[in-house]
mmCIF file with all atom_site columns, C-alpha atoms in Angstrom:
data_model
loop_
_atom_site.group_PDB
_atom_site.id
_atom_site.type_symbol
_atom_site.label_atom_id
_atom_site.label_alt_id
_atom_site.label_comp_id
_atom_site.label_asym_id
_atom_site.label_entity_id
_atom_site.label_seq_id
_atom_site.pdbx_PDB_ins_code
_atom_site.Cartn_x
_atom_site.Cartn_y
_atom_site.Cartn_z
_atom_site.occupancy
_atom_site.B_iso_or_equiv
_atom_site.pdbx_formal_charge
_atom_site.auth_seq_id
_atom_site.auth_comp_id
_atom_site.auth_asym_id
_atom_site.auth_atom_id
_atom_site.pdbx_PDB_model_num
ATOM 1   C CA . LEU A 1 1   ? 0.000   0.000  0.000   1.00 0.00 ? 1   LEU A CA 1
ATOM 2   C CA . ILE A 1 2   ? 2.652   2.539  0.979   1.00 0.00 ? 2   ILE A CA 1
ATOM 3   C CA . GLY A 1 3   ? 5.289   1.676  -1.605  1.00 0.00 ? 3   GLY A CA 1
ATOM 4   C CA . ASN A 1 4   ? 8.988   1.144  -1.425  1.00 0.00 ? 4   ASN A CA 1
ATOM 5   C CA . GLY A 1 5   ? 11.650  3.565  -0.233  1.00 0.00 ? 5   GLY A CA 1
ATOM 6   C CA . ASP A 1 6   ? 12.457  4.852  -3.732  1.00 0.00 ? 6   ASP A CA 1
ATOM 7   C CA . ASP A 1 7   ? 8.865   6.032  -4.211  1.00 0.00 ? 7   ASP A CA 1
ATOM 8   C CA . MET A 1 8   ? 8.901   7.818  -0.864  1.00 0.00 ? 8   MET A CA 1
ATOM 9   C CA . ARG A 1 9   ? 12.219  9.495  -1.683  1.00 0.00 ? 9   ARG A CA 1
ATOM 10  C CA . ARG A 1 10  ? 10.798  10.674 -5.005  1.00 0.00 ? 10  ARG A CA 1
ATOM 11  C CA . VAL A 1 11  ? 7.707   12.108 -3.276  1.00 0.00 ? 11  VAL A CA 1
ATOM 12  C CA . GLY A 1 12  ? 9.854   13.784 -0.625  1.00 0.00 ? 12  GLY A CA 1
ATOM 13  C CA . ARG A 1 13  ? 12.139  15.265 -3.266  1.00 0.00 ? 13  ARG A CA 1
ATOM 14  C CA . SER A 1 14  ? 9.168   16.554 -5.235  1.00 0.00 ? 14  SER A CA 1
ATOM 15  C CA . LEU A 1 15  ? 7.700   18.205 -2.134  1.00 0.00 ? 15  LEU A CA 1
ATOM 16  C CA . LEU A 1 16  ? 11.036  19.854 -1.334  1.00 0.00 ? 16  LEU A CA 1
ATOM 17  C CA . VAL A 1 17  ? 11.345  21.142 -4.894  1.00 0.00 ? 17  VAL A CA 1
ATOM 18  C CA . LEU A 1 18  ? 7.793   22.509 -4.768  1.00 0.00 ? 18  LEU A CA 1
ATOM 19  C CA . ALA A 1 19  ? 8.479   24.221 -1.434  1.00 0.00 ? 19  ALA A CA 1
ATOM 20  C CA . GLY A 1 20  ? 11.671  25.699 -2.885  1.00 0.00 ? 20  GLY A CA 1
ATOM 21  C CA . ILE A 1 21  ? 9.779   27.047 -5.884  1.00 0.00 ? 21  ILE A CA 1
ATOM 22  C CA . VAL A 1 22  ? 7.211   28.732 -3.628  1.00 0.00 ? 22  VAL A CA 1
ATOM 23  C CA . VAL A 1 23  ? 9.896   30.207 -1.345  1.00 0.00 ? 23  VAL A CA 1
ATOM 24  C CA . LEU A 1 24  ? 11.880  31.479 -4.345  1.00 0.00 ? 24  LEU A CA 1
ATOM 25  C CA . SER A 1 25  ? 8.759   32.975 -5.911  1.00 0.00 ? 25  SER A CA 1
ATOM 26  C CA . VAL A 1 26  ? 7.763   35.147 -2.941  1.00 0.00 ? 26  VAL A CA 1
ATOM 27  C CA . PRO A 1 27  ? 10.596  37.738 -3.057  1.00 0.00 ? 27  PRO A CA 1
ATOM 28  C CA . LEU A 1 28  ? 10.656  37.566 -6.854  1.00 0.00 ? 28  LEU A CA 1
ATOM 29  C CA . THR A 1 29  ? 6.921   38.316 -6.911  1.00 0.00 ? 29  THR A CA 1
ATOM 30  C CA . PHE A 1 30  ? 7.343   41.342 -4.663  1.00 0.00 ? 30  PHE A CA 1
ATOM 31  C CA . VAL A 1 31  ? 10.119  42.857 -6.782  1.00 0.00 ? 31  VAL A CA 1
ATOM 32  C CA . ILE A 1 32  ? 8.344   42.241 -10.104 1.00 0.00 ? 32  ILE A CA 1
ATOM 33  C CA . THR A 1 33  ? 4.985   43.542 -8.830  1.00 0.00 ? 33  THR A CA 1
ATOM 34  C CA . ILE A 1 34  ? 6.553   46.771 -7.597  1.00 0.00 ? 34  ILE A CA 1
ATOM 35  C CA . ALA A 1 35  ? 8.511   47.118 -10.849 1.00 0.00 ? 35  ALA A CA 1
ATOM 36  C CA . LEU A 1 36  ? 5.228   46.788 -12.775 1.00 0.00 ? 36  LEU A CA 1
ATOM 37  C CA . LEU A 1 37  ? 3.612   49.702 -10.920 1.00 0.00 ? 37  LEU A CA 1
ATOM 38  C CA . PRO A 1 38  ? 3.287   51.750 -14.149 1.00 0.00 ? 38  PRO A CA 1
ATOM 39  C CA . VAL A 1 39  ? 1.457   48.815 -15.762 1.00 0.00 ? 39  VAL A CA 1
ATOM 40  C CA . TRP A 1 40  ? -0.959  48.526 -12.819 1.00 0.00 ? 40  TRP A CA 1
ATOM 41  C CA . SER A 1 41  ? -1.625  52.292 -12.968 1.00 0.00 ? 41  SER A CA 1
ATOM 42  C CA . SER A 1 42  ? -2.316  52.014 -16.691 1.00 0.00 ? 42  SER A CA 1
ATOM 43  C CA . ILE A 1 43  ? -4.758  49.147 -16.109 1.00 0.00 ? 43  ILE A CA 1
ATOM 44  C CA . GLU A 1 44  ? -6.553  51.198 -13.486 1.00 0.00 ? 44  GLU A CA 1
ATOM 45  C CA . ARG A 1 45  ? -6.791  54.253 -15.752 1.00 0.00 ? 45  ARG A CA 1
ATOM 46  C CA . ARG A 1 46  ? -7.837  52.377 -18.867 1.00 0.00 ? 46  ARG A CA 1
ATOM 47  C CA . TRP A 1 47  ? -10.326 49.809 -17.529 1.00 0.00 ? 47  TRP A CA 1
ATOM 48  C CA . GLY A 1 48  ? -11.259 51.214 -14.138 1.00 0.00 ? 48  GLY A CA 1
ATOM 49  C CA . ILE A 1 49  ? -10.066 48.102 -12.277 1.00 0.00 ? 49  ILE A CA 1
ATOM 50  C CA . GLU A 1 50  ? -8.635  49.165 -8.935  1.00 0.00 ? 50  GLU A CA 1
ATOM 51  C CA . SER A 1 51  ? -5.006  48.157 -9.162  1.00 0.00 ? 51  SER A CA 1
ATOM 52  C CA . VAL A 1 52  ? -3.070  50.743 -7.177  1.00 0.00 ? 52  VAL A CA 1
ATOM 53  C CA . GLY A 1 53  ? -3.979  52.023 -3.752  1.00 0.00 ? 53  GLY A CA 1
ATOM 54  C CA . HIS A 1 54  ? -2.298  54.456 -1.389  1.00 0.00 ? 54  HIS A CA 1
ATOM 55  C CA . SER A 1 55  ? -0.029  51.659 -0.136  1.00 0.00 ? 55  SER A CA 1
ATOM 56  C CA . GLY A 1 56  ? 0.980   50.166 -3.494  1.00 0.00 ? 56  GLY A CA 1
ATOM 57  C CA . PRO A 1 57  ? -0.419  47.583 -5.893  1.00 0.00 ? 57  PRO A CA 1
ATOM 58  C CA . ALA A 1 58  ? -3.617  45.740 -4.970  1.00 0.00 ? 58  ALA A CA 1
ATOM 59  C CA . ASP A 1 59  ? -3.510  42.189 -3.621  1.00 0.00 ? 59  ASP A CA 1
ATOM 60  C CA . TRP A 1 60  ? -4.752  40.717 -6.879  1.00 0.00 ? 60  TRP A CA 1
ATOM 61  C CA . CYS A 1 61  ? -1.685  42.174 -8.655  1.00 0.00 ? 61  CYS A CA 1
ATOM 62  C CA . PHE A 1 62  ? 0.622   40.254 -6.307  1.00 0.00 ? 62  PHE A CA 1
ATOM 63  C CA . TRP A 1 63  ? -1.381  37.034 -6.780  1.00 0.00 ? 63  TRP A CA 1
ATOM 64  C CA . VAL A 1 64  ? -1.269  37.311 -10.580 1.00 0.00 ? 64  VAL A CA 1
ATOM 65  C CA . VAL A 1 65  ? 2.487   37.862 -10.585 1.00 0.00 ? 65  VAL A CA 1
ATOM 66  C CA . PHE A 1 66  ? 2.960   35.075 -8.001  1.00 0.00 ? 66  PHE A CA 1
ATOM 67  C CA . ALA A 1 67  ? 1.084   32.587 -10.209 1.00 0.00 ? 67  ALA A CA 1
ATOM 68  C CA . ILE A 1 68  ? 3.067   33.634 -13.272 1.00 0.00 ? 68  ILE A CA 1
ATOM 69  C CA . CYS A 1 69  ? 6.359   33.266 -11.362 1.00 0.00 ? 69  CYS A CA 1
ATOM 70  C CA . ILE A 1 70  ? 5.475   29.771 -10.154 1.00 0.00 ? 70  ILE A CA 1
ATOM 71  C CA . VAL A 1 71  ? 4.419   28.638 -13.626 1.00 0.00 ? 71  VAL A CA 1
ATOM 72  C CA . ALA A 1 72  ? 7.555   30.141 -15.207 1.00 0.00 ? 72  ALA A CA 1
ATOM 73  C CA . ILE A 1 73  ? 9.896   28.524 -12.674 1.00 0.00 ? 73  ILE A CA 1
ATOM 74  C CA . CYS A 1 74  ? 8.156   25.146 -13.107 1.00 0.00 ? 74  CYS A CA 1
ATOM 75  C CA . ILE A 1 75  ? 8.472   25.362 -16.888 1.00 0.00 ? 75  ILE A CA 1
ATOM 76  C CA . ILE A 1 76  ? 12.161  26.256 -16.597 1.00 0.00 ? 76  ILE A CA 1
ATOM 77  C CA . MET A 1 77  ? 12.746  23.327 -14.222 1.00 0.00 ? 77  MET A CA 1
ATOM 78  C CA . LEU A 1 78  ? 10.910  20.933 -16.553 1.00 0.00 ? 78  LEU A CA 1
ATOM 79  C CA . LEU A 1 79  ? 12.985  22.106 -19.510 1.00 0.00 ? 79  LEU A CA 1
ATOM 80  C CA . VAL A 1 80  ? 16.210  21.710 -17.561 1.00 0.00 ? 80  VAL A CA 1
ATOM 81  C CA . ASP A 1 81  ? 15.115  18.277 -16.337 1.00 0.00 ? 81  ASP A CA 1
ATOM 82  C CA . ALA A 1 82  ? 14.136  17.216 -19.872 1.00 0.00 ? 82  ALA A CA 1
ATOM 83  C CA . ARG A 1 83  ? 17.667  17.875 -21.076 1.00 0.00 ? 83  ARG A CA 1
ATOM 84  C CA . GLY A 1 84  ? 18.791  15.053 -18.855 1.00 0.00 ? 84  GLY A CA 1
ATOM 85  C CA . PRO A 1 85  ? 22.067  14.674 -17.028 1.00 0.00 ? 85  PRO A CA 1
ATOM 86  C CA . ARG A 1 86  ? 25.088  16.178 -18.637 1.00 0.00 ? 86  ARG A CA 1
ATOM 87  C CA . ARG A 1 87  ? 27.711  13.707 -19.654 1.00 0.00 ? 87  ARG A CA 1
ATOM 88  C CA . ARG A 1 88  ? 31.290  14.473 -18.923 1.00 0.00 ? 88  ARG A CA 1
ATOM 89  C CA . PRO A 1 89  ? 33.730  13.926 -21.731 1.00 0.00 ? 89  PRO A CA 1
ATOM 90  C CA . ALA A 1 90  ? 36.008  10.971 -21.275 1.00 0.00 ? 90  ALA A CA 1
ATOM 91  C CA . VAL A 1 91  ? 39.385  11.835 -19.817 1.00 0.00 ? 91  VAL A CA 1
ATOM 92  C CA . VAL A 1 92  ? 42.047  11.210 -22.397 1.00 0.00 ? 92  VAL A CA 1
ATOM 93  C CA . PRO A 1 93  ? 45.522  10.614 -21.011 1.00 0.00 ? 93  PRO A CA 1
ATOM 94  C CA . ALA A 1 94  ? 48.382  12.758 -22.246 1.00 0.00 ? 94  ALA A CA 1
ATOM 95  C CA . GLY A 1 95  ? 49.661  11.507 -25.563 1.00 0.00 ? 95  GLY A CA 1
ATOM 96  C CA . GLY A 1 96  ? 46.269  10.954 -27.116 1.00 0.00 ? 96  GLY A CA 1
ATOM 97  C CA . GLY A 1 97  ? 45.481  7.728  -25.291 1.00 0.00 ? 97  GLY A CA 1
ATOM 98  C CA . GLU A 1 98  ? 47.459  5.522  -27.631 1.00 0.00 ? 98  GLU A CA 1
ATOM 99  C CA . GLU A 1 99  ? 49.998  3.133  -26.208 1.00 0.00 ? 99  GLU A CA 1
ATOM 100 C CA . THR A 1 100 ? 53.349  2.981  -27.886 1.00 0.00 ? 100 THR A CA 1
ATOM 101 C CA . PRO A 1 101 ? 55.607  -0.058 -27.537 1.00 0.00 ? 101 PRO A CA 1
#
């Protein structure tokens, strides 16, 4: 029912990676949301959606950027993982690897 140790290690590793993605996304979200303040002001002016208050961008702005950050980081990790492990070139001894009698 529970599975073997390899399955549990894989689940544990996946949970740690997910937690790392969330932790990495929080400060990144804050910086990007603040940097996009002109965009939020433009959205508020153009469509009348309250985006910027007296204390900065609205909560929904942070949540949108947070979701985009998480999706982007996951896509990057999947692309890196899909490349597979890098193979090191074989070490060739001095002299080209050929033996001379």
